[in-house]
Coordinates of C-alpha atoms and ligand atoms in Angstrom, one line a residue:
Chain A
M897 CA 10.8 -17.9 -26.2
T898 CA 13.4 -16.1 -24.1
P899 CA 11.5 -14.5 -21.3
R900 CA 13.4 -11.2 -21.7
A901 CA 12.0 -10.8 -25.2
A902 CA 8.7 -9.0 -25.9
H903 CA 5.5 -10.6 -24.7
T904 CA 2.3 -10.3 -26.5
I905 CA -0.5 -9.0 -24.3
R906 CA -4.2 -8.8 -24.9
L907 CA -6.3 -6.4 -22.9
T908 CA -9.2 -4.0 -23.1
V909 CA -8.6 -0.3 -22.9
N910 CA -11.6 2.0 -22.7
G911 CA -13.7 -0.9 -24.1
E912 CA -11.5 -1.6 -27.1
A913 CA -9.7 -4.9 -27.4
I914 CA -6.0 -4.4 -27.9
E915 CA -3.2 -6.8 -28.8
R916 CA 0.4 -5.6 -28.6
A917 CA 3.9 -6.9 -28.1
V918 CA 5.6 -5.2 -25.1
E919 CA 9.1 -5.4 -23.6
P920 CA 8.7 -6.6 -20.0
R921 CA 10.3 -3.4 -18.6
Q922 CA 7.8 -1.0 -20.2
L923 CA 5.6 0.6 -17.6
L924 CA 1.8 0.6 -18.2
V925 CA 1.9 4.5 -18.2
D926 CA 4.4 4.5 -21.0
F927 CA 2.5 1.8 -22.9
L928 CA -0.7 3.9 -22.7
R929 CA 1.0 7.1 -23.7
E930 CA 3.5 5.9 -26.3
G931 CA 2.1 2.7 -27.5
L932 CA -1.6 3.6 -27.6
E933 CA -1.1 7.4 -27.9
L934 CA -3.5 7.9 -25.0
T935 CA -1.7 10.8 -23.6
G936 CA -4.4 11.9 -21.2
T937 CA -2.8 9.7 -18.5
H938 CA 0.1 11.8 -17.2
A939 CA 3.5 10.7 -16.0
G940 CA 4.7 12.8 -13.1
C941 CA 6.9 11.3 -10.4
E942 CA 7.0 7.7 -11.6
H943 CA 7.3 6.3 -8.1
G944 CA 3.7 6.3 -6.9
V945 CA 3.6 9.6 -5.0
C946 CA 1.9 12.1 -7.3
G947 CA -1.1 10.2 -8.6
A948 CA -1.0 11.8 -12.1
C949 CA -0.8 8.4 -13.8
T950 CA -3.9 6.8 -12.0
V951 CA -6.1 4.6 -14.2
L952 CA -8.8 2.1 -13.5
F953 CA -7.3 -1.3 -13.6
N954 CA -10.0 -4.0 -13.4
G955 CA -12.3 -1.3 -12.0
K956 CA -10.0 0.0 -9.3
A957 CA -7.9 3.1 -9.3
Q958 CA -4.2 2.1 -9.5
R959 CA -0.9 3.7 -10.4
S960 CA 0.0 3.0 -14.0
C961 CA 3.6 3.9 -13.2
L962 CA 3.9 1.0 -10.8
I963 CA 2.5 -1.7 -13.1
F964 CA 4.4 -3.2 -16.0
A965 CA 2.4 -3.3 -19.3
V966 CA 3.1 -7.0 -19.5
Q967 CA 1.1 -7.4 -16.3
A968 CA -2.0 -6.0 -18.0
Q969 CA -2.5 -9.2 -19.9
G970 CA -6.3 -9.9 -19.7
A971 CA -6.9 -6.6 -17.8
E972 CA -9.7 -4.1 -18.4
I973 CA -8.3 -0.6 -18.2
V974 CA -10.1 2.7 -18.3
T975 CA -8.2 5.9 -18.8
I976 CA -9.4 9.5 -18.6
E977 CA -10.2 9.2 -22.3
G978 CA -12.8 6.5 -21.4
L979 CA -14.7 8.6 -18.9
A980 CA -16.8 10.8 -21.2
E981 CA -19.5 9.3 -23.3
G982 CA -18.8 10.6 -26.7
A983 CA -19.2 14.4 -26.5
R984 CA -21.1 14.2 -23.2
L985 CA -18.8 14.9 -20.2
H986 CA -19.0 12.6 -17.2
P987 CA -20.7 14.4 -14.3
L988 CA -17.4 14.6 -12.6
Q989 CA -15.8 16.2 -15.6
A990 CA -18.8 18.6 -15.8
A991 CA -18.5 19.5 -12.1
F992 CA -14.7 20.1 -12.4
R993 CA -15.4 22.5 -15.3
E994 CA -18.3 24.2 -13.4
H995 CA -16.3 24.6 -10.1
H996 CA -12.9 25.4 -11.6
G997 CA -11.5 22.2 -10.3
L998 CA -8.4 22.6 -12.5
Q999 CA -5.9 25.2 -13.6
C1000 CA -2.9 23.8 -15.5
G1001 CA -4.7 20.4 -15.7
F1002 CA -1.7 18.2 -15.1
C1003 CA -3.2 16.5 -12.0
T1004 CA -6.7 16.4 -13.5
P1005 CA -6.8 13.0 -15.2
G1006 CA -5.5 11.3 -12.0
M1007 CA -7.9 13.4 -9.8
L1008 CA -10.9 12.4 -11.9
I1009 CA -10.1 8.7 -12.0
T1010 CA -9.4 8.8 -8.2
A1011 CA -12.7 10.7 -7.6
Y1012 CA -14.5 8.2 -9.9
D1013 CA -13.2 5.3 -7.8
L1014 CA -14.2 7.1 -4.6
L1015 CA -17.8 7.7 -5.8
Q1016 CA -18.1 4.1 -7.0
E1017 CA -17.4 2.9 -3.5
N1018 CA -19.0 5.7 -1.5
P1019 CA -21.6 7.6 -3.6
R1020 CA -22.2 10.3 -1.0
P1021 CA -18.8 11.0 0.7
S1022 CA -18.4 13.7 3.3
E1023 CA -16.0 16.5 2.7
A1024 CA -13.4 14.9 4.9
E1025 CA -13.7 11.6 3.0
V1026 CA -13.2 13.5 -0.3
R1027 CA -10.1 15.1 1.1
V1028 CA -8.6 11.8 2.3
A1029 CA -9.4 10.2 -1.1
I1030 CA -7.8 12.9 -3.2
S1031 CA -4.8 13.2 -0.8
G1032 CA -3.1 10.6 -3.0
V1033 CA -3.1 13.0 -6.0
L1034 CA -0.9 16.1 -5.8
C1035 CA -2.1 19.3 -7.3
R1036 CA 0.3 22.3 -7.4
C1037 CA -2.3 24.8 -8.7
T1038 CA -5.7 24.8 -7.2
G1039 CA -5.1 24.5 -3.4
Y1040 CA -7.7 21.6 -3.6
K1041 CA -10.7 23.7 -2.5
Q1042 CA -12.3 23.8 -5.9
I1043 CA -11.6 20.1 -6.5
V1044 CA -13.3 19.1 -3.3
D1045 CA -16.3 21.3 -4.2
A1046 CA -16.4 19.7 -7.6
V1047 CA -16.3 16.2 -6.3
L1048 CA -19.1 16.9 -3.8
A1049 CA -21.2 18.6 -6.5
A1050 CA -20.7 15.6 -8.8
A1051 CA -21.7 13.2 -6.0
E1052 CA -24.9 15.2 -5.6
A1053 CA -25.6 15.4 -9.3
M1054 CA -25.0 11.6 -9.7
S1055 CA -27.3 10.5 -6.8
Chain B
M574 CA 9.9 10.4 -37.2
Q575 CA 8.1 13.7 -37.8
P576 CA 9.7 17.0 -36.8
N577 CA 7.8 18.9 -34.2
P578 CA 6.6 22.1 -35.8
L579 CA 7.0 24.0 -32.5
F580 CA 10.4 22.9 -31.4
G581 CA 11.9 21.6 -34.6
C582 CA 12.9 18.3 -33.0
S583 CA 11.4 14.9 -33.2
I584 CA 8.3 14.3 -31.0
R585 CA 7.9 10.7 -32.1
R586 CA 10.6 8.5 -30.6
S587 CA 11.9 5.6 -32.5
T588 CA 12.4 3.4 -29.4
A589 CA 10.0 2.8 -26.6
I590 CA 10.4 4.9 -23.4
V591 CA 11.5 2.8 -20.6
K592 CA 12.7 3.5 -17.0
P593 CA 13.9 0.3 -15.3
A594 CA 16.8 -1.8 -16.5
A595 CA 15.9 -4.8 -18.7
F596 CA 14.8 -8.0 -17.0
A597 CA 13.2 -11.3 -17.9
Y598 CA 9.6 -11.8 -16.9
E599 CA 8.1 -14.9 -15.6
A600 CA 4.4 -15.3 -14.5
P601 CA 4.0 -18.6 -12.7
E602 CA 0.5 -19.8 -12.0
T603 CA 1.1 -21.9 -8.9
V604 CA 3.3 -21.7 -5.7
E605 CA 5.2 -24.8 -6.9
E606 CA 6.1 -23.1 -10.2
A607 CA 7.1 -19.9 -8.4
L608 CA 9.4 -21.8 -6.1
A609 CA 10.9 -23.8 -8.9
L610 CA 11.6 -20.5 -10.7
L611 CA 13.2 -18.9 -7.6
K612 CA 15.4 -22.0 -7.3
R613 CA 16.4 -21.9 -11.0
Y614 CA 17.3 -18.2 -11.1
G615 CA 18.8 -17.8 -7.7
E616 CA 19.9 -14.4 -6.3
G617 CA 19.2 -12.5 -9.6
A618 CA 15.5 -13.1 -9.3
K619 CA 13.0 -10.9 -7.4
V620 CA 9.4 -11.7 -6.6
L621 CA 6.9 -9.1 -7.9
A622 CA 3.8 -8.8 -5.8
G623 CA 1.9 -5.5 -5.7
G624 CA 5.0 -3.7 -7.0
Q625 CA 4.3 -0.7 -4.9
S626 CA 7.7 -0.8 -3.3
L627 CA 9.7 -2.8 -5.8
V628 CA 8.7 -0.9 -9.0
P629 CA 9.7 2.5 -7.6
M630 CA 13.1 1.1 -6.7
M631 CA 13.4 -0.3 -10.3
N632 CA 12.2 3.0 -11.8
F633 CA 15.1 4.7 -10.0
R634 CA 17.3 1.7 -10.9
L635 CA 18.1 1.2 -7.2
A636 CA 17.0 -2.4 -7.9
Q637 CA 18.0 -4.1 -11.1
P638 CA 16.8 -7.7 -10.9
E639 CA 17.6 -9.9 -13.8
V640 CA 14.4 -11.8 -13.5
L641 CA 11.0 -10.8 -12.1
I642 CA 8.8 -13.6 -10.9
D643 CA 5.3 -12.1 -11.0
I644 CA 3.2 -13.8 -8.3
N645 CA 0.0 -11.9 -9.1
G646 CA -1.4 -15.1 -10.7
L647 CA -1.1 -17.1 -7.5
A648 CA -4.8 -17.0 -6.5
E649 CA -4.0 -19.6 -3.8
L650 CA -2.2 -16.9 -1.8
D651 CA -5.2 -14.6 -1.8
Y652 CA -7.4 -15.4 1.2
I653 CA -8.5 -14.3 4.7
R654 CA -9.4 -17.1 7.0
L655 CA -10.5 -17.3 10.6
Q656 CA -8.5 -19.9 12.5
D657 CA -8.8 -21.5 15.9
G658 CA -5.4 -22.6 17.2
P659 CA -4.8 -24.1 20.6
E660 CA -1.5 -22.3 21.0
A661 CA -1.9 -18.8 19.6
G662 CA -5.7 -18.9 20.1
R663 CA -8.1 -17.5 17.6
G664 CA -6.6 -15.5 14.7
L665 CA -6.7 -14.4 11.1
A666 CA -4.6 -16.2 8.5
I667 CA -4.0 -13.8 5.6
G668 CA -2.5 -15.0 2.4
A669 CA 0.6 -13.1 1.3
L670 CA -1.0 -11.9 -2.0
T671 CA -4.1 -10.4 -0.3
R672 CA -4.4 -6.8 -1.3
Q673 CA -4.0 -4.3 1.5
R674 CA -7.3 -2.7 0.5
T675 CA -9.2 -6.1 0.5
A676 CA -7.9 -6.8 4.0
E677 CA -8.8 -3.2 5.2
L678 CA -12.4 -3.6 4.0
S679 CA -12.9 -7.2 4.9
P680 CA -15.7 -7.6 7.5
R681 CA -13.8 -10.6 8.9
V682 CA -10.8 -8.4 9.6
G683 CA -13.1 -5.6 11.0
E684 CA -14.7 -8.0 13.4
H685 CA -11.7 -10.1 14.6
C686 CA -8.8 -7.7 14.2
P687 CA -10.1 -4.2 14.0
L688 CA -6.7 -2.9 15.0
L689 CA -5.3 -4.3 11.7
A690 CA -8.2 -2.8 9.7
E691 CA -7.6 0.6 11.2
A692 CA -3.8 0.4 10.7
L693 CA -4.3 -0.6 7.1
G694 CA -6.2 2.6 6.5
H695 CA -2.9 4.5 7.2
V696 CA -0.9 2.6 4.6
A697 CA -0.3 5.0 1.7
H698 CA -3.5 5.8 -0.3
A699 CA -6.4 3.7 -1.5
A700 CA -4.9 3.5 -5.1
I701 CA -1.7 2.0 -3.6
R702 CA -3.6 -0.3 -1.3
N703 CA -5.7 -1.5 -4.2
R704 CA -2.6 -3.1 -5.6
G705 CA -0.1 -3.4 -2.7
T706 CA -0.2 -6.7 -0.8
V707 CA -0.1 -7.7 2.9
G708 CA 2.9 -10.0 2.2
G709 CA 4.8 -7.5 0.1
S710 CA 4.7 -4.9 2.9
L711 CA 6.0 -7.5 5.4
V712 CA 8.9 -8.5 3.1
H713 CA 9.7 -5.0 2.1
A714 CA 10.2 -4.4 5.9
D715 CA 10.1 -0.6 6.1
P716 CA 10.6 0.3 9.8
S717 CA 7.4 2.4 9.7
A718 CA 5.2 -0.1 8.0
E719 CA 1.8 -0.3 9.7
I720 CA 1.2 -4.0 8.9
A721 CA 4.5 -5.0 10.5
T722 CA 3.9 -2.8 13.5
V723 CA 0.5 -4.6 14.1
L724 CA 2.1 -8.1 13.5
T725 CA 4.8 -7.2 16.1
T726 CA 2.3 -5.8 18.6
L727 CA 0.1 -8.9 18.5
N728 CA 3.1 -11.2 18.3
G729 CA 1.7 -12.8 15.1
R730 CA 3.5 -15.3 12.8
V731 CA 4.6 -15.5 9.2
T732 CA 4.9 -18.7 7.2
L733 CA 7.6 -19.1 4.6
R734 CA 8.0 -21.8 2.0
G735 CA 11.2 -22.8 0.2
P736 CA 12.8 -25.9 -1.3
A737 CA 13.3 -27.4 2.2
G738 CA 9.7 -27.0 3.1
E739 CA 7.8 -24.6 5.4
R740 CA 8.9 -22.7 8.4
T741 CA 7.0 -20.3 10.7
L742 CA 8.7 -17.3 12.3
A743 CA 7.9 -14.9 15.1
P744 CA 8.0 -11.2 14.1
G745 CA 11.4 -10.7 15.8
D746 CA 12.9 -13.5 13.8
F747 CA 11.5 -12.3 10.5
L748 CA 11.7 -8.4 10.7
L749 CA 15.4 -8.1 11.3
G750 CA 16.0 -4.5 10.5
Y751 CA 15.8 -1.7 8.0
L752 CA 14.5 -3.4 4.8
T753 CA 15.9 -6.7 6.0
T754 CA 14.0 -9.9 6.8
G755 CA 14.8 -13.5 7.5
L756 CA 13.4 -14.6 4.1
A757 CA 15.9 -16.6 2.1
P758 CA 16.2 -15.7 -1.6
D759 CA 14.6 -19.0 -2.6
E760 CA 11.6 -18.7 -0.3
L761 CA 8.2 -17.2 -0.7
L762 CA 6.2 -15.6 2.1
M763 CA 3.0 -17.6 2.2
E764 CA 0.9 -16.3 5.0
A765 CA 0.8 -13.9 7.9
R766 CA -1.2 -14.7 11.1
F767 CA -2.7 -12.0 13.3
P768 CA -4.1 -13.1 16.6
A769 CA -7.6 -11.8 17.1
I770 CA -8.4 -9.0 19.5
R771 CA -10.4 -10.7 22.2
P772 CA -14.0 -9.7 22.8
G773 CA -14.0 -7.0 25.4
A774 CA -10.4 -6.0 24.8
R775 CA -9.5 -2.4 24.0
W776 CA -7.2 -1.2 21.3
G777 CA -5.8 1.9 19.7
F778 CA -3.7 2.9 16.7
L779 CA -2.2 6.3 16.1
E780 CA 0.5 7.6 13.8
F781 CA 2.0 10.9 12.8
S782 CA 3.2 11.7 9.3
R783 CA 3.8 15.0 7.5
R784 CA 0.9 14.3 5.0
Q785 CA -2.0 11.9 4.8
G786 CA -0.6 8.7 3.3
D787 CA 3.0 9.3 3.9
F788 CA 5.1 6.8 5.8
A789 CA 4.7 7.4 9.6
I790 CA 7.5 9.2 11.4
A791 CA 6.2 7.2 14.4
A792 CA 3.3 4.8 14.8
V793 CA 1.9 3.2 18.0
A794 CA -0.5 0.3 18.3
A795 CA -1.9 -0.8 21.7
V796 CA -4.2 -3.5 23.1
L797 CA -5.4 -3.6 26.7
E798 CA -7.5 -6.1 28.5
L799 CA -9.0 -5.1 31.8
D800 CA -10.7 -7.2 34.6
S801 CA -14.1 -6.3 36.0
G802 CA -12.5 -4.0 38.6
G803 CA -10.7 -2.1 35.9
A804 CA -7.2 -3.4 36.5
C805 CA -5.1 -4.2 33.5
T806 CA -4.5 -7.9 32.8
V807 CA -2.9 -7.7 29.4
A808 CA -1.1 -4.8 27.8
R809 CA 0.6 -4.8 24.4
I810 CA 2.3 -1.7 23.0
G811 CA 4.0 -1.8 19.6
L812 CA 6.1 1.0 18.1
G813 CA 6.8 1.6 14.4
G814 CA 9.2 4.0 12.8
V815 CA 11.4 4.6 15.8
A816 CA 13.8 1.6 15.4
P817 CA 15.3 -0.4 12.5
A818 CA 12.2 -2.7 12.8
P819 CA 8.9 -2.3 14.7
L820 CA 9.3 -3.3 18.4
R821 CA 7.3 -3.9 21.6
A822 CA 7.6 -1.4 24.5
L823 CA 7.9 -4.3 27.0
A824 CA 8.8 -2.2 30.0
A825 CA 5.8 0.1 29.4
E826 CA 3.6 -3.0 29.0
R827 CA 4.8 -4.4 32.4
A828 CA 4.3 -1.1 34.1
L829 CA 0.6 -1.3 33.2
V830 CA -0.3 -4.8 34.1
G831 CA -2.0 -5.2 37.5
R832 CA -2.8 -1.6 37.6
R833 CA -5.8 0.7 37.0
I834 CA -4.9 2.7 33.9
D835 CA -5.1 6.2 35.2
G836 CA -3.3 9.3 34.1
D837 CA -0.2 8.4 36.1
A838 CA 0.0 4.9 34.6
I839 CA -0.3 6.3 31.1
D840 CA 2.4 8.9 31.7
E841 CA 4.8 6.2 33.0
A842 CA 4.1 4.0 30.0
G843 CA 4.7 6.9 27.6
R844 CA 8.1 7.6 29.3
L845 CA 9.1 4.0 29.2
A846 CA 8.1 3.6 25.6
Q847 CA 10.3 6.6 24.7
E848 CA 13.2 4.8 26.2
V849 CA 13.1 1.8 23.8
C850 CA 13.4 3.9 20.7
D851 CA 16.6 3.2 18.7
T852 CA 16.5 5.8 16.0
E853 CA 18.5 8.4 14.2
G854 CA 17.3 11.8 13.0
D855 CA 16.5 12.2 9.3
Y856 CA 15.2 15.0 7.2
H857 CA 11.8 14.7 8.7
A858 CA 12.7 14.8 12.3
S859 CA 15.5 14.8 14.8
E860 CA 16.2 11.8 17.0
E861 CA 14.9 13.8 20.0
Y862 CA 11.7 14.8 18.2
K863 CA 11.0 11.1 17.2
R864 CA 11.6 9.9 20.7
N865 CA 9.3 12.5 22.2
L866 CA 6.7 11.7 19.5
A867 CA 6.8 8.0 20.5
G868 CA 6.0 9.0 24.1
V869 CA 3.2 11.4 23.1
L870 CA 1.7 8.9 20.7
T871 CA 1.9 6.1 23.2
R872 CA 0.0 8.2 25.8
R873 CA -2.6 9.2 23.3
C874 CA -3.0 5.7 22.0
L875 CA -3.5 4.2 25.4
A876 CA -6.1 6.9 26.1
Q877 CA -7.8 6.1 22.8
A878 CA -7.8 2.4 23.7
L879 CA -9.5 3.1 27.0
E880 CA -12.2 5.0 25.2
R881 CA -13.1 2.3 22.8
G882 CA -12.9 -1.4 22.8
R883 CA -14.2 -4.3 20.9
E884 CA -17.8 -4.9 22.1
A885 CA -17.9 -7.4 24.9
A886 CA -19.4 -10.7 23.7
Ligands
FAD1676 C1 3.5 6.6 -2.4 C2 3.6 5.4 -1.5 C3 3.3 5.6 -0.2 C4 3.4 4.4 0.6 N1 3.1 4.6 2.0 C5 3.2 3.5 2.8 C6 2.9 3.7 4.2 O1 2.5 4.7 4.6 N2 3.0 2.5 4.9 C7 3.4 1.3 4.4 O2 3.5 0.4 5.2 N3 3.7 1.2 3.1 C8 3.6 2.3 2.3 N4 3.9 2.1 1.0 C9 4.4 0.8 0.5 C10 3.3 -0.1 0.1 O3 2.6 -0.5 1.3 C11 3.8 -1.4 -0.6 O4 2.6 -2.0 -1.2 C12 4.4 -2.5 0.2 O5 5.5 -2.0 0.9 C13 5.0 -3.6 -0.7 O6 3.9 -4.4 -1.1 P1 3.8 -4.9 -2.6 O7 2.8 -6.0 -2.6 O8 3.5 -3.7 -3.4 O9 5.2 -5.6 -2.8 P2 6.3 -5.4 -4.0 O10 6.7 -4.0 -4.2 O11 5.9 -6.2 -5.1 O12 7.5 -6.2 -3.3 C14 8.2 -5.7 -2.2 C15 9.3 -6.6 -1.8 O13 8.8 -7.8 -1.2 C16 9.1 -9.0 -2.0 N5 8.0 -9.8 -2.0 C17 6.7 -9.4 -2.1 N6 5.8 -10.4 -1.9 C18 6.6 -11.5 -1.6 C19 6.3 -12.9 -1.2 N7 5.0 -13.3 -1.1 N8 7.3 -13.7 -1.0 C20 8.6 -13.3 -1.0 N9 8.9 -12.0 -1.4 C21 7.9 -11.1 -1.6 C22 9.6 -8.4 -3.4 O14 10.5 -9.3 -4.0 C23 10.2 -7.1 -3.0 O15 11.5 -7.3 -2.5 C24 3.8 3.2 0.1 C25 4.1 3.1 -1.3 C26 4.0 4.2 -2.1 C27 4.3 4.0 -3.5
FES1677 S1 3.6 9.2 -12.0 FE1 2.6 7.5 -11.1 S2 2.2 8.3 -9.1 FE2 3.4 9.9 -10.0
FES1678 S1 -4.4 21.9 -11.9 FE1 -2.2 22.1 -12.0 S2 -1.5 20.5 -10.8 FE2 -3.6 20.5 -10.4

């Protein structure tokens, strides 16, 4: 096999086992959006700055625009589509709705995954800790205030 | 392809969306395999570690390697060990593939080199540190990089391995300038060693950037050791972001040793630190601003170091 040719990868996305052939240069974000039609993960800057493409990669928030799909061989990935349980919103999602933690919604998937990772590590963060954690995701709409409120409310609801 | 009812054009593309130029992908499982691949492919190959600097450059096609050698499978390069060496004394040996976030949260790093743990907290954002590696940051050699600034301040070492075997370099022989290191194309960075902060020593780390997580416009790391009378016996001051590579403010260090570190001493060190800057203005700040910032941060960092130290044993 020539290494430049497509590689077959096996991985789990939102609990589902997937097997696909991917060209090495395809980014994970494009694989999720185009290959699996999971368009909840957004592509913004595509160089790591905006955070819109953040997914859980083996349990940790990472930029899917800075990982090649071929590197996801054997990985467990959770995208925004995997956060709710059926029709029941995740407490973070419910809190974002309650507190108006979004306007246009472009940053929201990355915000939610980032906040999810934060609460996994630190279930009762201070406001300052929330602000540092979400500083890696840019929001052009909300001014962040409602997002911070939503994450703090979700932390309380979940504990 | 289906026509999009709203725009009358196709929404389903027939070919996959891609950004970087095409490359061949290799995923070795051992250091030996990785070295053999580097030798086989030569200059056209690039090592892929966390990808947090390389992939952005590939997405912009600023880098177009023919072959990527993905070292994420080299578990043997993922470790944090405490070492006792006669020469350099006690220190941490950190494998090149150790994730920045792992090192930041490591109790071993927190205990023996809290300066490194704190500096790591300033590297980008958690989601980037979850993937970015200690070795990748050192090889990328951004002049503002916190890890390289700490390595320089503590006068640590890096170990490289290539076809001719291993060699160990001091920071000044490895970090040669803007995005430039002493690593040969057929070599791997294996390990970085950070001397421990001695019990009782004091340390500080400060940086200034436009936004949380951005590269620092200037960063300062400092370590002070004082005798029982309060006189300084060891001073280390390292600057990041204000020269093509991080550097020590040696004159400022010398001005502190043998002295009680009062306001005058701190002011003098700040002034001397400013003088070693070798920088140009950019769209973030003018040269004058950066120089001034280096002085201000040095003073504040020394004051911070005096305020807190590693608990005496
Ligand atoms: C939005 C954003 C903000 C950032 N902010 C900061 C910041 O504030 N401070 C900071 O220091 N960094 C910052 N970074 C960079 C980040 O720290 C990178 O993780 C780091 O510079 C590169 O590490 P990596 O493991 O991702 O390496 P890669 O991107 O995989 O590789 C970088 C280079 O090193 C080479 N390389 C990697 N490992 C080895 C090895 N073991 N042997 C030989 N060659 C190797 C690669 O070939 C490549 O040339 C930021 C990145 C982003 C995307
Ligand atoms: S699209 Fe990945 S960080 Fe912006
Ligand atoms: S809601 Fe529009 S970018 Fe955040």
